[in-house]
Short mmCIF file of C-alpha atoms and ligand atoms in Angstrom, two decimals:
data_model
loop_
_atom_site.label_atom_id
_atom_site.label_comp_id
_atom_site.label_asym_id
_atom_site.label_seq_id
_atom_site.Cartn_x
_atom_site.Cartn_y
_atom_site.Cartn_z
CA UNK H 1 59.49 73.22 39.57
CA UNK H 2 59.62 69.66 38.12
CA UNK H 3 62.81 68.40 36.50
CA UNK H 4 64.54 71.29 34.80
CA UNK H 5 67.55 71.37 32.50
CA UNK H 6 69.36 74.69 32.50
CA UNK H 7 71.60 75.42 29.51
CA UNK H 8 73.62 78.32 28.19
CA UNK H 9 72.13 79.56 24.91
CA UNK H 10 75.29 81.31 23.69
CA UNK H 11 79.06 80.70 24.09
CA UNK H 12 79.10 80.19 27.87
CA UNK H 13 79.35 82.81 30.62
CA UNK H 14 75.66 83.69 30.23
CA UNK H 15 75.26 84.18 33.97
CA UNK H 16 74.06 80.63 34.59
CA UNK H 17 75.48 80.55 38.13
CA UNK H 18 73.12 83.22 39.34
CA UNK H 19 70.05 81.77 37.59
CA UNK H 20 70.83 78.30 38.91
CA UNK H 21 71.08 79.78 42.39
CA UNK H 22 67.67 81.42 41.97
CA UNK H 23 66.02 78.27 40.58
CA UNK H 24 67.65 76.10 43.25
CA UNK H 25 65.23 77.52 45.79
CA UNK H 26 62.57 75.20 44.35
CA UNK H 27 64.87 72.26 43.65
CA UNK H 28 65.69 69.35 45.93
CA UNK H 29 68.64 68.06 43.93
CA UNK H 30 71.13 69.95 41.74
CA UNK H 31 73.28 67.98 39.28
CA UNK H 32 76.31 68.83 37.14
CA UNK H 33 76.32 66.51 34.13
CA UNK H 34 79.18 67.58 31.84
CA UNK H 35 82.36 69.62 31.62
CA UNK H 36 84.87 69.94 34.41
CA UNK H 37 86.69 72.68 36.26
CA UNK H 38 86.85 74.67 33.02
CA UNK H 39 83.49 76.04 34.23
CA UNK H 40 83.29 79.00 36.57
CA UNK H 41 79.83 79.66 38.00
CA UNK H 42 79.72 82.88 39.98
CA UNK H 43 77.17 83.48 42.72
CA UNK H 44 77.02 86.66 44.85
CA UNK H 45 75.45 86.13 48.24
CA UNK H 46 75.25 88.57 51.15
CA UNK H 47 78.32 90.49 49.98
CA UNK H 48 80.37 87.34 49.39
CA UNK H 49 81.39 86.18 45.90
CA UNK H 50 81.55 82.41 45.32
CA UNK H 51 83.07 80.96 42.16
CA UNK H 52 82.18 77.30 41.72
CA UNK H 53 84.06 75.12 39.26
CA UNK H 54 82.98 71.53 39.92
CA UNK H 55 80.69 71.71 42.92
CA UNK H 56 77.05 72.39 41.87
CA UNK H 57 75.86 75.88 42.81
CA UNK H 58 73.09 74.32 44.93
CA UNK H 59 75.67 73.82 47.67
CA UNK H 60 75.11 77.43 48.72
CA UNK H 61 71.54 76.69 49.83
CA UNK H 62 70.71 74.65 52.89
CA UNK H 63 69.09 71.23 52.50
CA UNK H 64 69.89 70.72 48.81
CA UNK H 65 71.48 67.55 47.54
CA UNK H 66 74.30 68.24 45.07
CA UNK H 67 75.56 65.69 42.59
CA UNK H 68 78.58 65.64 40.29
CA UNK H 69 77.29 63.25 37.65
CA UNK H 70 78.91 60.58 35.51
CA UNK H 71 79.30 62.90 32.50
CA UNK H 72 81.63 65.29 34.33
CA UNK H 73 85.43 65.02 34.14
CA UNK H 74 86.91 65.55 37.58
CA UNK H 75 90.29 66.87 38.56
CA UNK H 76 90.33 65.42 42.09
CA UNK H 77 93.02 67.76 43.45
CA UNK H 78 91.09 70.76 42.17
CA UNK H 79 87.82 69.41 43.60
CA UNK H 80 89.43 68.84 47.00
CA UNK H 81 90.79 72.40 47.00
CA UNK H 82 87.39 73.76 45.97
CA UNK H 83 85.57 71.91 48.75
CA UNK H 84 88.14 73.10 51.30
CA UNK H 85 87.83 76.70 50.04
CA UNK H 86 84.03 76.58 50.33
CA UNK H 87 84.22 75.09 53.82
CA UNK H 88 86.54 77.94 54.86
CA UNK H 89 83.86 80.37 53.69
CA UNK H 90 81.39 78.64 56.01
CA UNK H 91 79.62 76.48 53.42
CA UNK H 92 78.48 73.19 54.94
CA UNK H 93 79.60 70.25 52.81
CA UNK H 94 78.77 67.00 54.52
CA UNK H 95 76.37 64.36 53.25
CA UNK H 96 74.96 66.90 50.78
CA UNK H 97 77.53 66.35 48.01
CA UNK H 98 77.87 63.18 45.93
CA UNK H 99 80.42 62.31 43.29
CA UNK H 100 79.72 59.73 40.58
CA UNK H 101 81.95 56.68 40.71
CA UNK H 102 81.93 56.55 36.91
CA UNK H 103 82.99 60.17 36.29
CA UNK H 104 86.34 60.27 34.51
CA UNK H 105 89.44 61.66 36.20
CA UNK H 106 91.58 64.49 34.81
CA UNK H 107 95.33 63.98 35.28
CA UNK H 108 98.34 66.33 34.98
CA UNK H 109 99.23 64.73 31.62
CA UNK H 110 95.84 65.85 30.30
CA UNK H 111 96.61 69.43 31.32
CA UNK H 112 100.10 69.27 29.85
CA UNK H 113 98.82 67.79 26.56
CA UNK H 114 96.10 70.45 26.42
CA UNK H 115 98.77 73.17 26.75
CA UNK H 116 101.16 71.52 24.26
CA UNK H 117 98.48 71.07 21.60
CA UNK H 118 97.36 74.66 22.03
CA UNK H 119 100.91 75.96 21.61
CA UNK H 120 101.35 73.94 18.45
CA UNK H 121 98.12 75.26 16.95
CA UNK H 122 99.56 78.79 17.00
CA UNK H 123 97.04 81.27 15.65
CA UNK H 124 94.50 78.50 15.16
CA UNK H 125 94.48 77.73 18.88
CA UNK H 126 91.13 77.11 20.55
CA UNK H 127 91.98 79.24 23.57
CA UNK H 128 91.16 76.44 26.02
CA UNK H 129 91.17 76.92 29.77
CA UNK H 130 94.18 74.52 29.87
CA UNK H 131 92.42 72.39 32.46
CA UNK H 132 93.01 69.20 30.42
CA UNK H 133 89.34 68.84 29.49
CA UNK H 134 89.81 67.84 25.81
CA UNK H 135 92.50 65.18 26.48
CA UNK H 136 90.48 63.76 29.41
CA UNK H 137 87.33 63.33 27.29
CA UNK H 138 89.63 62.02 24.54
CA UNK H 139 90.82 59.24 26.87
CA UNK H 140 87.23 58.51 27.83
CA UNK H 141 86.27 58.05 24.16
CA UNK H 142 89.45 56.04 23.50
CA UNK H 143 88.59 53.85 26.51
CA UNK H 144 91.90 54.54 28.17
CA UNK H 145 90.56 56.86 30.89
CA UNK H 146 90.56 56.17 34.63
CA UNK H 147 87.39 56.75 36.59
CA UNK H 148 86.64 57.83 40.13
CA UNK H 149 86.03 54.20 41.08
CA UNK H 150 89.63 53.47 40.06
CA UNK H 151 90.96 56.45 41.99
CA UNK H 152 89.54 55.20 45.27
CA UNK H 153 90.89 51.64 44.96
CA UNK H 154 94.56 52.11 45.95
CA UNK H 155 96.14 48.92 44.61
CA UNK H 156 94.40 48.98 41.26
CA UNK H 157 94.94 52.72 40.92
CA UNK H 158 98.68 52.44 41.43
CA UNK H 159 99.03 49.94 38.59
CA UNK H 160 96.71 51.77 36.21
CA UNK H 161 98.31 55.14 36.87
CA UNK H 162 101.81 53.74 36.31
CA UNK H 163 100.74 52.43 32.89
CA UNK H 164 99.02 55.70 31.93
CA UNK H 165 101.97 57.84 33.00
CA UNK H 166 104.39 55.63 31.08
CA UNK H 167 102.38 55.95 27.88
CA UNK H 168 101.70 59.66 28.26
CA UNK H 169 105.33 60.45 29.10
CA UNK H 170 106.25 59.05 25.68
CA UNK H 171 103.81 61.47 24.09
CA UNK H 172 105.04 64.36 26.21
CA UNK H 173 108.64 63.59 25.27
CA UNK H 174 107.66 63.64 21.59
CA UNK H 175 106.24 67.13 22.20
CA UNK H 176 109.53 68.13 23.82
CA UNK H 177 107.82 68.52 27.20
CA UNK H 178 109.09 67.29 30.55
CA UNK H 179 107.90 63.83 31.56
CA UNK H 180 105.83 63.53 34.75
CA UNK H 181 107.00 61.90 37.95
CA UNK H 182 104.80 58.92 38.80
CA UNK H 183 105.63 59.33 42.49
CA UNK H 184 104.50 62.95 42.65
CA UNK H 185 101.27 62.40 40.72
CA UNK H 186 100.50 59.23 42.66
CA UNK H 187 100.98 60.94 46.02
CA UNK H 188 98.79 63.92 45.15
CA UNK H 189 96.04 61.75 43.65
CA UNK H 190 96.07 59.23 46.48
CA UNK H 191 95.61 62.06 48.96
CA UNK H 192 92.78 63.54 46.89
CA UNK H 193 91.26 60.06 46.44
CA UNK H 194 91.18 59.48 50.21
CA UNK H 195 89.67 62.92 50.75
CA UNK H 196 86.95 62.40 48.13
CA UNK H 197 86.12 58.74 48.88
CA UNK H 198 83.30 59.57 51.34
CA UNK H 199 81.49 61.53 48.60
CA UNK H 200 81.68 58.76 45.99
CA UNK H 201 78.58 56.77 45.13
CA UNK H 202 76.48 55.36 42.31
CA UNK H 203 74.79 58.66 41.44
CA UNK H 204 72.51 57.06 38.83
CA UNK H 205 70.83 55.00 41.53
CA UNK H 206 70.79 57.98 43.90
CA UNK H 207 69.08 60.19 41.28
CA UNK H 208 66.49 57.55 40.44
CA UNK H 209 65.68 57.23 44.15
CA UNK H 210 65.17 61.00 44.17
CA UNK H 211 62.84 60.67 41.14
CA UNK H 212 60.81 58.00 42.94
CA UNK H 213 60.43 60.31 45.95
CA UNK H 214 59.11 62.98 43.60
CA UNK H 215 62.04 65.32 44.20
CA UNK H 216 62.61 68.21 41.85
CA UNK H 217 65.91 67.90 40.03
CA UNK H 218 67.78 70.81 38.48
CA UNK H 219 70.41 69.95 35.87
CA UNK H 220 73.11 72.61 35.96
CA UNK H 221 74.55 73.02 32.47
CA UNK H 222 78.09 74.32 32.09
CA UNK H 223 79.53 76.28 29.13
CA UNK H 224 77.06 77.09 26.34
CA UNK H 225 75.36 75.74 23.23
CA UNK H 226 78.00 76.95 20.77
CA UNK H 227 80.75 75.27 22.77
CA UNK H 228 78.99 71.91 22.38
CA UNK H 229 81.21 69.23 20.82
CA UNK H 230 78.44 68.32 18.32
CA UNK H 231 76.40 71.49 17.93
CA UNK H 232 78.98 74.21 18.55
CA UNK H 233 81.41 76.05 16.32
CA UNK H 234 83.72 73.02 15.95
CA UNK H 235 86.69 72.84 16.46
CA UNK H 236 86.38 75.97 18.62
CA UNK H 237 84.36 74.15 21.24
CA UNK H 238 84.78 72.30 24.49
CA UNK H 239 84.75 68.50 24.56
CA UNK H 240 81.35 67.70 26.09
CA UNK H 241 77.69 67.95 25.13
CA UNK H 242 76.73 71.26 26.65
CA UNK H 243 73.24 71.09 25.12
CA UNK H 244 70.16 69.62 26.82
CA UNK H 245 70.83 66.04 25.71
CA UNK H 246 74.04 66.05 27.76
CA UNK H 247 71.93 66.29 30.92
CA UNK H 248 70.45 62.84 30.19
CA UNK H 249 73.66 61.03 29.25
CA UNK H 250 75.62 62.79 31.97
CA UNK H 251 73.23 61.75 34.74
CA UNK H 252 71.45 58.57 33.66
CA UNK H 253 68.03 60.23 33.82
CA UNK H 254 66.00 59.39 30.70
CA UNK H 255 64.68 62.14 28.37
CA UNK H 256 61.01 61.51 29.14
CA UNK H 257 61.60 62.41 32.82
CA UNK H 258 62.73 65.93 31.88
CA UNK H 259 59.95 68.51 32.18
CA UNK H 260 61.43 71.84 31.20
CA UNK H 261 64.46 73.40 29.54
CA UNK H 262 65.54 76.86 30.63
CA UNK H 263 67.95 78.72 28.33
CA UNK H 264 70.12 81.43 29.84
CA UNK H 265 71.41 84.20 27.61
CA UNK H 266 72.95 87.61 28.07
CA UNK H 267 71.25 90.69 26.64
CA UNK H 268 74.34 90.87 24.40
CA UNK H 269 76.90 88.26 23.32
CA UNK H 270 80.30 87.24 24.70
CA UNK H 271 82.81 84.47 24.09
CA UNK H 272 86.21 83.56 25.56
CA UNK H 273 88.85 81.93 23.40
CA UNK H 274 89.17 81.56 19.63
CA UNK H 275 86.60 80.91 16.91
CA UNK H 276 83.96 82.91 15.10
CA UNK H 277 81.78 85.46 16.87
CA UNK H 278 79.73 87.06 14.08
CA UNK H 279 78.47 90.09 16.03
CA UNK H 280 81.80 90.94 17.71
CA UNK H 281 82.09 94.67 18.23
CA UNK H 282 84.89 96.78 19.71
CA UNK H 283 82.63 99.58 20.94
CA UNK H 284 80.51 97.33 23.15
CA UNK H 285 83.60 95.40 24.31
CA UNK H 286 85.42 98.58 25.37
CA UNK H 287 82.34 99.85 27.19
CA UNK H 288 81.79 96.60 29.11
CA UNK H 289 85.48 96.17 30.00
CA UNK H 290 85.66 99.79 31.18
CA UNK H 291 82.75 98.98 33.50
CA UNK H 292 84.88 96.13 34.91
CA UNK H 293 82.59 93.54 33.37
CA UNK H 294 83.27 90.54 31.17
CA UNK H 295 86.44 89.03 32.53
CA UNK H 296 86.50 85.20 32.70
CA UNK H 297 85.65 83.61 36.08
CA UNK H 298 88.08 80.70 35.58
CA UNK H 299 91.00 82.32 33.76
CA UNK H 300 90.45 86.09 34.25
CA UNK H 301 90.76 86.59 30.47
CA UNK H 302 88.84 89.53 29.01
CA UNK H 303 85.86 88.15 27.11
CA UNK H 304 85.18 89.07 23.51
CA UNK H 305 81.89 90.99 23.27
CA UNK H 306 79.30 91.71 20.62
CA UNK H 307 75.70 92.57 19.89
CA UNK H 308 72.92 90.14 20.68
CA UNK H 309 72.85 87.41 18.04
CA UNK H 310 69.29 86.15 17.58
CA UNK H 311 70.31 83.75 14.80
CA UNK H 312 72.49 81.96 17.33
CA UNK H 313 69.92 81.96 20.16
CA UNK H 314 67.16 80.75 17.79
CA UNK H 315 69.46 77.90 16.80
CA UNK H 316 70.09 77.23 20.51
CA UNK H 317 66.34 77.15 21.19
CA UNK H 318 66.02 74.58 18.41
CA UNK H 319 68.75 72.13 19.51
CA UNK H 320 67.96 72.39 23.23
CA UNK H 321 64.18 72.62 23.01
CA UNK H 322 64.25 75.72 25.20
CA UNK H 323 60.87 76.42 26.85
CA UNK H 324 61.75 79.37 29.06
CA UNK H 325 64.39 82.06 28.79
CA UNK H 326 66.37 83.87 31.45
CA UNK H 327 67.97 87.04 30.08
CA UNK H 328 70.88 88.33 32.17
CA UNK H 329 73.19 91.35 32.32
CA UNK H 330 70.47 93.73 31.14
CA UNK H 331 72.05 96.48 33.26
CA UNK H 332 75.23 96.18 31.15
CA UNK H 333 73.40 97.96 28.34
CA UNK H 334 71.97 100.81 30.44
CA UNK H 335 74.11 103.52 28.83
CA UNK H 336 73.75 102.53 25.18
CA UNK H 337 72.00 104.94 22.86
CA UNK H 338 71.15 102.36 20.20
CA UNK H 339 71.20 98.60 20.40
CA UNK H 340 71.75 96.29 17.48
CA UNK H 341 70.37 92.76 17.23
CA UNK H 342 71.53 90.32 14.59
CA UNK H 343 68.51 88.82 12.81
CA UNK H 344 70.25 87.00 9.95
CA UNK H 345 73.70 86.34 8.44
CA UNK H 346 74.78 87.20 4.93
CA UNK H 347 77.61 85.24 3.38
CA UNK H 348 78.19 86.35 -0.21
CA UNK H 349 74.80 85.95 -1.87
CA UNK H 350 73.51 83.44 0.68
CA UNK H 351 71.40 84.43 3.65
CA UNK H 352 71.46 82.17 6.71
CA UNK H 353 68.74 82.06 9.35
CA UNK H 354 70.57 79.36 11.28
CA UNK H 355 74.20 78.97 12.31
CA UNK H 356 76.16 77.37 9.42
CA UNK H 357 78.16 74.29 10.45
CA UNK H 358 81.39 75.24 8.71
CA UNK H 359 83.35 77.73 10.84
CA UNK H 360 85.03 79.07 7.72
CA UNK H 361 81.62 80.01 6.33
CA UNK H 362 80.50 81.37 9.68
CA UNK H 363 83.67 83.49 9.92
CA UNK H 364 82.78 85.12 6.62
CA UNK H 365 79.19 85.87 7.60
CA UNK H 366 78.14 89.49 7.93
CA UNK H 367 75.38 90.10 10.47
CA UNK H 368 72.13 91.66 9.30
CA UNK H 369 71.03 93.97 12.10
CA UNK H 370 67.79 95.38 13.44
CA UNK H 371 68.14 98.45 15.68
CA UNK H 372 66.43 99.21 18.98
CA UNK H 373 66.52 102.45 20.97
CA UNK H 374 68.47 102.24 24.24
CA UNK H 375 66.71 103.07 27.53
CA UNK H 376 69.59 105.11 29.01
CA UNK H 377 68.35 104.64 32.57
CA UNK H 378 69.87 102.51 35.35
CA UNK H 379 68.00 99.23 35.72
CA UNK H 380 69.89 97.56 38.59
CA UNK H 381 67.23 98.56 41.12
CA UNK H 382 64.30 97.10 39.14
CA UNK H 383 62.50 94.30 41.00
CA UNK H 384 59.33 93.93 38.95
CA UNK H 385 58.70 93.84 35.20
CA UNK H 386 56.92 97.20 35.38
CA UNK H 387 60.00 98.76 37.08
CA UNK H 388 61.96 98.34 33.84
CA UNK H 389 61.92 101.25 31.37
CA UNK H 390 59.45 100.61 28.49
CA UNK H 391 62.31 100.56 25.96
CA UNK H 392 64.09 97.85 27.97
CA UNK H 393 60.89 95.80 28.11
CA UNK H 394 60.43 96.16 24.36
CA UNK H 395 64.04 95.09 23.76
CA UNK H 396 63.74 92.01 25.99
CA UNK H 397 60.42 91.00 24.47
CA UNK H 398 61.98 91.27 21.01
CA UNK H 399 64.94 89.08 22.06
CA UNK H 400 62.56 86.39 23.34
CA UNK H 401 60.36 86.57 20.25
CA UNK H 402 63.33 86.37 17.88
CA UNK H 403 64.72 83.45 19.89
CA UNK H 404 61.36 81.70 19.87
CA UNK H 405 60.89 80.96 23.57
CA UNK H 406 59.00 82.30 26.53
CA UNK H 407 60.63 85.12 28.54
CA UNK H 408 60.53 83.91 32.16
CA UNK H 409 63.32 85.71 34.02
CA UNK H 410 65.08 89.06 33.55
CA UNK H 411 68.21 89.68 35.59
CA UNK H 412 69.53 93.18 36.31
CA UNK H 413 72.53 92.37 38.50
CA UNK H 414 74.38 89.62 40.30
CA UNK H 415 72.24 89.63 43.50
CA UNK H 416 69.40 87.19 44.11
CA UNK H 417 67.09 90.15 44.65
CA UNK H 418 67.98 91.58 41.22
CA UNK H 419 65.80 88.99 39.54
CA UNK H 420 62.52 89.76 37.82
CA UNK H 421 60.04 86.95 37.22
CA UNK H 422 58.21 87.97 34.08
P1 IMP V 1 88.20 73.85 27.25
O1 IMP V 1 86.84 73.51 27.69
O2 IMP V 1 89.10 74.31 28.37
O3 IMP V 1 88.83 72.78 26.42
O4 IMP V 1 88.10 75.13 26.28
C1 IMP V 1 87.48 75.05 24.99
C2 IMP V 1 86.75 76.35 24.68
O5 IMP V 1 85.64 76.47 25.57
C3 IMP V 1 87.58 77.60 24.89
O6 IMP V 1 87.17 78.58 23.93
C4 IMP V 1 87.20 78.07 26.27
O7 IMP V 1 87.38 79.45 26.46
C5 IMP V 1 85.73 77.69 26.28
N1 IMP V 1 85.21 77.45 27.62
C6 IMP V 1 85.39 76.36 28.39
N2 IMP V 1 84.73 76.48 29.56
C7 IMP V 1 84.10 77.66 29.51
C8 IMP V 1 83.22 78.34 30.41
O8 IMP V 1 82.88 77.86 31.50
N3 IMP V 1 82.76 79.54 29.99
C9 IMP V 1 83.08 80.06 28.78
N4 IMP V 1 83.89 79.48 27.92
C10 IMP V 1 84.40 78.28 28.28
#
């Protein structure tokens, strides 16, 4: 498999969890390199549904080493709860999970500030997951963040936390919010710190040892290209680099050791939260919601839905250097009579073949559509490329061609077996 970076080619929720699980079979090490518990990677296995937020999906397969890399922001209480929940479901977590000592820690004041800033934005709100991700990365950039290595050194942590709570309580008071109790936060974080200490290590060294052994490393991207802090629809983005470059900075593995980039995209488009979504369409949203699909794995919010946007995925292929594509949720379109695919944007007299940087311009863009006939046949039972109806094959081929990458995987349901290698 070589070293593979897996990224979302849209606005997140592309079905990465399932594809990661499938690719993990050939990996030795699986690494999360950015984001935090705002992510929700869903894997269905033998009738059991697992939703992973911080723990890499590789944990569900025996003998895989899982790493939470330096680029991730970690809410230690949430991670402890997640590990406990997985253990209760029979997942073995012992000497197969490692947490970077230089990952930054998310605190309750980050969550509270996230919520306060969202409330103040009113209709312009980002629609964050309220997990404190933006404020935590903000502290990292401002060099006021605390890291996992601080969390597990009790004396130092006590002092640093006291100073951070004092400063942040001033900010919270200015927002009219209740200040936090140092004692309560300290107790909860000390307990989580003790629980997590055995997992903590220098993951950069660990990953380079894996490279020297010739292990295959899979970099598990969270969120999607258009939520990237640099390349997404700013400010309606998350606060990390969700694109392929984030896998290098978030792990300490240099770019020339990466062999392949896999882009995951749905056969249509979805997004949670605010910001432009050029192909948004009520008909397709109603249909998917009525099928019980497209509700957020982390927050349960109904996702906004639209037609496949090939301008966006072509842009994603460009900034990530996508080699291979995995197209998911094909079965979601089984009942459609006609399918539309956006092949360009029109904004006044200007035509765009890439995603414009200014969200105000993007919000005014009208999609230019090409139409494809629907296949109107269930596809969930397909196991081979030839099992798919010809119209579905033509549609998928067109999506790959318009995106400009090689179609490698087609997914027709959440199960491992519902995966077609093209
Ligand atoms: P934050 O990451 O919680 O700050 O949220 C910023 C934006 O990213 C919001 O629009 C969220 O809905 C979106 N977002 C964050 N994580 C995910 C994810 O895992 N899937 C889809 N959208 C996400």
